[in-house]
Amino acid sequence: GENVEQHPSTLSVQEGDSAVIKCTYSDSASNYFPWYKQELGKRPQLIIDIRSNVGEKKDQRIAVTLNKTAKHFSLHITETQPEDSAVYFCAASMKGGKLIFGQGTELSVKP
Amino acid sequence: GAGVSQSPRYKVAKRGQDVALRCDPISGHVSLFWYQQALGQGPEFLTYFQNEAQLDKSGLPSDRFFAERPEGSVSTLKIQRTQQEDSAVYLCASSLKRWGSSTDTQYFGPGTRLTVL
């Protein structure tokens, strides 16, 4: 069935280091892959997304890569800062536009 | 401009009560989604509207859950005879485009945290 697996579930890094979160999806028809950041008690906020016609997208310290053959996509955050600490969710689009989310990664950036 | 808003932000219900959760999407957004987020989990799809038409309700967990969007703008998610397992955050999201455009950005509201005692 429709499934998105996300790893790791928790990630702790030192300020200034890089963080990588990986996701795999099951539906080969998925063509849109957003990443959301959710702080405690707040709404999910889109930080970056990628569509299936590109393999990589960058926005300042954040980048996403997509491998459609392997059905993998990853989030890369460079030069991490304490304010990057939050829960990050990957998602894959399904028929009609509904999103299937991963289980989330709790990122902790230690000063 | 104003983002997606939801009310109430918090709702406590006794088991067996009915509740109604409201979503105000971004003005002009055609598509509206409801998701359920259990503690420590990712959001899970419940149902989808394009304007006033409910095109997908495959994620609704039981017939106690009902959603409507009668004028194609504000939506209400109703849960009848609430049970403890209904406790979760209910998120609403809207996007600009129509059903079938599966690459359109979804903007989320702050959610309603439902606690069923």
mmCIF file of C-alpha atoms in Angstrom:
data_model
loop_
_atom_site.group_PDB
_atom_site.id
_atom_site.type_symbol
_atom_site.label_atom_id
_atom_site.label_comp_id
_atom_site.label_asym_id
_atom_site.label_seq_id
_atom_site.Cartn_x
_atom_site.Cartn_y
_atom_site.Cartn_z
ATOM 1 C CA GLY A 1 0.000 0.000 0.000
ATOM 2 C CA GLU A 2 0.911 3.671 0.205
ATOM 3 C CA ASN A 3 3.851 4.078 2.532
ATOM 4 C CA VAL A 4 6.675 6.512 3.329
ATOM 5 C CA GLU A 5 9.514 5.396 5.571
ATOM 6 C CA GLN A 6 11.685 8.039 7.265
ATOM 7 C CA HIS A 7 15.010 7.658 9.075
ATOM 8 C CA PRO A 8 16.388 8.392 11.569
ATOM 9 C CA SER A 9 13.634 9.021 14.098
ATOM 10 C CA THR A 10 15.960 11.196 16.188
ATOM 11 C CA LEU A 11 19.094 13.069 15.191
ATOM 12 C CA SER A 12 21.410 15.091 17.397
ATOM 13 C CA VAL A 13 24.158 17.265 15.883
ATOM 14 C CA GLN A 14 26.523 19.974 17.024
ATOM 15 C CA GLU A 15 25.880 23.503 15.843
ATOM 16 C CA GLY A 16 27.586 24.034 12.504
ATOM 17 C CA ASP A 17 27.497 20.359 11.508
ATOM 18 C CA SER A 18 25.342 18.950 8.711
ATOM 19 C CA ALA A 19 22.163 16.902 9.160
ATOM 20 C CA VAL A 20 20.747 14.375 6.706
ATOM 21 C CA ILE A 21 17.299 12.797 6.829
ATOM 22 C CA LYS A 22 16.290 10.046 4.414
ATOM 23 C CA CYS A 23 12.936 8.842 3.121
ATOM 24 C CA THR A 24 11.735 6.080 0.854
ATOM 25 C CA TYR A 25 8.308 5.821 -0.762
ATOM 26 C CA SER A 26 6.323 2.965 -2.242
ATOM 27 C CA ASP A 27 4.116 4.480 -4.976
ATOM 28 C CA SER A 28 6.057 4.907 -8.217
ATOM 29 C CA ALA A 29 3.376 7.350 -9.408
ATOM 30 C CA SER A 30 4.330 9.891 -6.715
ATOM 31 C CA ASN A 31 5.731 13.022 -8.333
ATOM 32 C CA TYR A 32 5.895 15.630 -5.562
ATOM 33 C CA PHE A 33 7.947 15.441 -2.375
ATOM 34 C CA PRO A 34 7.636 18.234 0.210
ATOM 35 C CA TRP A 35 9.479 18.572 3.492
ATOM 36 C CA TYR A 36 7.789 20.173 6.490
ATOM 37 C CA LYS A 37 9.264 21.502 9.726
ATOM 38 C CA GLN A 38 7.056 21.336 12.804
ATOM 39 C CA GLU A 39 7.924 23.004 16.075
ATOM 40 C CA LEU A 40 6.234 21.833 19.254
ATOM 41 C CA GLY A 41 2.572 22.814 19.238
ATOM 42 C CA LYS A 42 2.842 24.593 15.889
ATOM 43 C CA ARG A 43 1.621 23.936 12.380
ATOM 44 C CA PRO A 44 3.759 22.076 9.828
ATOM 45 C CA GLN A 45 5.634 24.627 7.708
ATOM 46 C CA LEU A 46 6.931 23.841 4.226
ATOM 47 C CA ILE A 47 10.696 24.318 4.045
ATOM 48 C CA ILE A 48 11.477 22.882 0.620
ATOM 49 C CA ASP A 49 9.905 20.643 -1.978
ATOM 50 C CA ILE A 50 10.991 18.808 -5.110
ATOM 51 C CA ARG A 51 9.105 17.609 -8.129
ATOM 52 C CA SER A 52 9.944 14.471 -10.037
ATOM 53 C CA ASN A 53 11.404 16.227 -13.067
ATOM 54 C CA VAL A 54 14.510 17.316 -11.116
ATOM 55 C CA GLY A 55 17.069 15.429 -9.082
ATOM 56 C CA GLU A 56 18.211 18.140 -6.683
ATOM 57 C CA LYS A 57 17.053 21.487 -5.345
ATOM 58 C CA LYS A 58 18.827 23.924 -3.025
ATOM 59 C CA ASP A 59 17.651 26.874 -0.967
ATOM 60 C CA GLN A 60 20.435 28.463 1.073
ATOM 61 C CA ARG A 61 21.406 25.925 3.765
ATOM 62 C CA ILE A 62 18.760 23.392 2.751
ATOM 63 C CA ALA A 63 18.892 20.928 -0.131
ATOM 64 C CA VAL A 64 16.789 17.996 -1.223
ATOM 65 C CA THR A 65 17.826 15.171 -3.534
ATOM 66 C CA LEU A 66 15.555 12.711 -5.312
ATOM 67 C CA ASN A 67 16.335 9.309 -6.809
ATOM 68 C CA LYS A 68 13.161 8.167 -8.584
ATOM 69 C CA THR A 69 14.649 4.857 -9.656
ATOM 70 C CA ALA A 70 15.376 3.869 -6.084
ATOM 71 C CA LYS A 71 12.351 5.756 -4.720
ATOM 72 C CA HIS A 72 14.552 7.631 -2.248
ATOM 73 C CA PHE A 73 14.694 11.293 -1.328
ATOM 74 C CA SER A 74 16.773 13.089 1.274
ATOM 75 C CA LEU A 75 16.934 16.385 3.133
ATOM 76 C CA HIS A 76 20.320 17.976 3.769
ATOM 77 C CA ILE A 77 20.789 20.863 6.192
ATOM 78 C CA THR A 78 24.235 22.429 6.320
ATOM 79 C CA GLU A 79 25.702 24.727 8.978
ATOM 80 C CA THR A 80 22.991 23.784 11.418
ATOM 81 C CA GLN A 81 21.816 26.325 13.983
ATOM 82 C CA PRO A 82 19.917 25.849 17.274
ATOM 83 C CA GLU A 83 16.793 27.292 15.639
ATOM 84 C CA ASP A 84 16.814 24.351 13.217
ATOM 85 C CA SER A 85 15.789 22.130 16.148
ATOM 86 C CA ALA A 86 12.310 20.755 15.397
ATOM 87 C CA VAL A 87 10.554 17.694 13.990
ATOM 88 C CA TYR A 88 10.941 17.272 10.230
ATOM 89 C CA PHE A 89 8.487 15.331 8.080
ATOM 90 C CA CYS A 90 8.939 14.116 4.553
ATOM 91 C CA ALA A 91 5.905 13.399 2.386
ATOM 92 C CA ALA A 92 5.029 11.976 -1.009
ATOM 93 C CA SER A 93 2.028 12.924 -3.089
ATOM 94 C CA MET A 94 -0.575 10.383 -4.073
ATOM 95 C CA LYS A 95 -3.418 10.391 -6.574
ATOM 96 C CA GLY A 96 -5.433 13.552 -6.266
ATOM 97 C CA GLY A 97 -2.796 15.379 -4.289
ATOM 98 C CA LYS A 98 -3.143 13.876 -0.836
ATOM 99 C CA LEU A 99 0.142 13.572 1.017
ATOM 100 C CA ILE A 100 1.493 10.478 2.731
ATOM 101 C CA PHE A 101 3.865 11.497 5.516
ATOM 102 C CA GLY A 102 6.848 9.808 7.063
ATOM 103 C CA GLN A 103 7.002 9.202 10.796
ATOM 104 C CA GLY A 104 9.112 12.286 11.465
ATOM 105 C CA THR A 105 12.677 13.022 12.586
ATOM 106 C CA GLU A 106 13.309 14.948 15.777
ATOM 107 C CA LEU A 107 16.382 17.075 15.097
ATOM 108 C CA SER A 108 18.278 18.545 18.018
ATOM 109 C CA VAL A 109 21.067 21.041 17.331
ATOM 110 C CA LYS A 110 23.317 21.542 20.345
ATOM 111 C CA PRO A 111 25.044 24.906 20.737
ATOM 112 C CA GLY B 1 -2.142 37.521 3.522
ATOM 113 C CA ALA B 2 -3.982 35.456 6.095
ATOM 114 C CA GLY B 3 -3.071 31.821 6.309
ATOM 115 C CA VAL B 4 -5.226 28.812 7.096
ATOM 116 C CA SER B 5 -7.035 29.188 10.396
ATOM 117 C CA GLN B 6 -8.734 26.591 12.573
ATOM 118 C CA SER B 7 -11.029 26.741 15.571
ATOM 119 C CA PRO B 8 -11.188 25.878 18.322
ATOM 120 C CA ARG B 9 -7.473 25.431 18.973
ATOM 121 C CA TYR B 10 -8.212 23.084 21.869
ATOM 122 C CA LYS B 11 -11.241 20.944 22.552
ATOM 123 C CA VAL B 12 -11.914 18.641 25.479
ATOM 124 C CA ALA B 13 -14.852 16.295 25.100
ATOM 125 C CA LYS B 14 -16.314 13.578 27.248
ATOM 126 C CA ARG B 15 -16.541 10.187 25.622
ATOM 127 C CA GLY B 16 -19.759 9.974 23.650
ATOM 128 C CA GLN B 17 -20.059 13.698 22.918
ATOM 129 C CA ASP B 18 -20.201 15.106 19.421
ATOM 130 C CA VAL B 19 -17.632 17.706 18.319
ATOM 131 C CA ALA B 20 -17.309 20.058 15.354
ATOM 132 C CA LEU B 21 -13.966 21.410 14.158
ATOM 133 C CA ARG B 22 -13.770 24.365 11.789
ATOM 134 C CA CYS B 23 -11.266 25.208 9.055
ATOM 135 C CA ASP B 24 -10.957 28.515 7.185
ATOM 136 C CA PRO B 25 -8.706 27.988 4.156
ATOM 137 C CA ILE B 26 -6.658 30.604 2.383
ATOM 138 C CA SER B 27 -8.975 32.769 0.292
ATOM 139 C CA GLY B 28 -9.281 31.460 -3.245
ATOM 140 C CA HIS B 29 -7.838 28.032 -2.525
ATOM 141 C CA VAL B 30 -9.798 25.369 -4.339
ATOM 142 C CA SER B 31 -8.514 22.293 -2.533
ATOM 143 C CA LEU B 32 -8.938 21.515 1.157
ATOM 144 C CA PHE B 33 -7.529 18.543 3.042
ATOM 145 C CA TRP B 34 -8.072 17.198 6.568
ATOM 146 C CA TYR B 35 -5.359 15.214 8.332
ATOM 147 C CA GLN B 36 -5.195 13.560 11.754
ATOM 148 C CA GLN B 37 -1.922 13.708 13.686
ATOM 149 C CA ALA B 38 -1.499 11.409 16.666
ATOM 150 C CA LEU B 39 1.111 12.278 19.266
ATOM 151 C CA GLY B 40 4.605 11.672 17.935
ATOM 152 C CA GLN B 41 3.403 10.660 14.476
ATOM 153 C CA GLY B 42 3.165 12.196 11.045
ATOM 154 C CA PRO B 43 -0.148 13.570 9.761
ATOM 155 C CA GLU B 44 -2.493 10.992 8.239
ATOM 156 C CA PHE B 45 -4.916 11.844 5.437
ATOM 157 C CA LEU B 46 -8.612 11.868 6.288
ATOM 158 C CA THR B 47 -10.511 13.515 3.444
ATOM 159 C CA TYR B 48 -10.271 15.965 0.535
ATOM 160 C CA PHE B 49 -12.518 18.605 -1.041
ATOM 161 C CA GLN B 50 -12.349 20.381 -4.349
ATOM 162 C CA ASN B 51 -14.586 23.400 -3.848
ATOM 163 C CA GLU B 52 -17.728 21.953 -2.243
ATOM 164 C CA ALA B 53 -17.268 18.432 -3.622
ATOM 165 C CA GLN B 54 -15.831 15.786 -1.339
ATOM 166 C CA LEU B 55 -13.739 13.781 -3.781
ATOM 167 C CA ASP B 56 -11.910 11.447 -1.417
ATOM 168 C CA LYS B 57 -12.957 10.312 2.046
ATOM 169 C CA SER B 58 -10.943 7.117 2.079
ATOM 170 C CA GLY B 59 -9.010 8.118 5.216
ATOM 171 C CA LEU B 60 -11.990 8.680 7.512
ATOM 172 C CA PRO B 61 -11.568 6.013 10.213
ATOM 173 C CA SER B 62 -15.258 5.279 10.771
ATOM 174 C CA ASP B 63 -18.753 6.455 9.949
ATOM 175 C CA ARG B 64 -18.624 8.590 13.088
ATOM 176 C CA PHE B 65 -16.459 11.024 11.119
ATOM 177 C CA PHE B 66 -18.158 13.399 8.710
ATOM 178 C CA ALA B 67 -16.828 16.425 6.827
ATOM 179 C CA GLU B 68 -18.502 19.101 4.772
ATOM 180 C CA ARG B 69 -17.667 22.246 2.816
ATOM 181 C CA PRO B 70 -21.077 23.442 1.659
ATOM 182 C CA GLU B 71 -20.062 26.713 -0.014
ATOM 183 C CA GLY B 72 -16.622 25.708 -1.149
ATOM 184 C CA SER B 73 -14.812 27.753 1.469
ATOM 185 C CA VAL B 74 -15.076 26.989 5.200
ATOM 186 C CA SER B 75 -15.038 23.306 6.110
ATOM 187 C CA THR B 76 -16.251 21.492 9.205
ATOM 188 C CA LEU B 77 -15.082 18.118 10.451
ATOM 189 C CA LYS B 78 -17.632 16.515 12.740
ATOM 190 C CA ILE B 79 -16.986 13.552 14.991
ATOM 191 C CA GLN B 80 -19.987 11.857 16.538
ATOM 192 C CA ARG B 81 -19.944 9.840 19.764
ATOM 193 C CA THR B 82 -16.283 10.601 20.394
ATOM 194 C CA GLN B 83 -14.022 7.868 21.739
ATOM 195 C CA GLN B 84 -10.658 8.063 23.460
ATOM 196 C CA GLU B 85 -8.841 6.873 20.337
ATOM 197 C CA ASP B 86 -10.102 10.003 18.557
ATOM 198 C CA SER B 87 -7.745 12.109 20.694
ATOM 199 C CA ALA B 88 -5.308 13.742 18.284
ATOM 200 C CA VAL B 89 -4.492 16.992 16.528
ATOM 201 C CA TYR B 90 -6.723 17.596 13.515
ATOM 202 C CA LEU B 91 -4.954 19.569 10.805
ATOM 203 C CA CYS B 92 -6.509 21.311 7.853
ATOM 204 C CA ALA B 93 -4.537 22.251 4.732
ATOM 205 C CA SER B 94 -5.469 24.141 1.601
ATOM 206 C CA SER B 95 -3.928 24.460 -1.832
ATOM 207 C CA LEU B 96 -4.641 26.577 -4.847
ATOM 208 C CA LYS B 97 -5.183 24.019 -7.561
ATOM 209 C CA ARG B 98 -7.610 21.332 -8.530
ATOM 210 C CA TRP B 99 -7.809 17.602 -7.943
ATOM 211 C CA GLY B 100 -5.315 15.809 -10.126
ATOM 212 C CA SER B 101 -2.653 18.463 -9.686
ATOM 213 C CA SER B 102 -0.640 16.426 -7.264
ATOM 214 C CA THR B 103 2.299 18.807 -7.160
ATOM 215 C CA ASP B 104 0.661 21.805 -5.545
ATOM 216 C CA THR B 105 1.867 23.169 -2.206
ATOM 217 C CA GLN B 106 -0.353 22.508 0.789
ATOM 218 C CA TYR B 107 -0.471 25.156 3.524
ATOM 219 C CA PHE B 108 -1.424 23.944 6.955
ATOM 220 C CA GLY B 109 -3.489 25.480 9.706
ATOM 221 C CA PRO B 110 -2.403 25.384 13.370
ATOM 222 C CA GLY B 111 -4.626 22.411 14.118
ATOM 223 C CA THR B 112 -7.241 21.594 16.733
ATOM 224 C CA ARG B 113 -6.039 19.471 19.617
ATOM 225 C CA LEU B 114 -8.897 17.163 20.613
ATOM 226 C CA THR B 115 -8.764 15.367 23.929
ATOM 227 C CA VAL B 116 -11.476 12.828 24.681
ATOM 228 C CA LEU B 117 -11.791 11.909 28.337
#
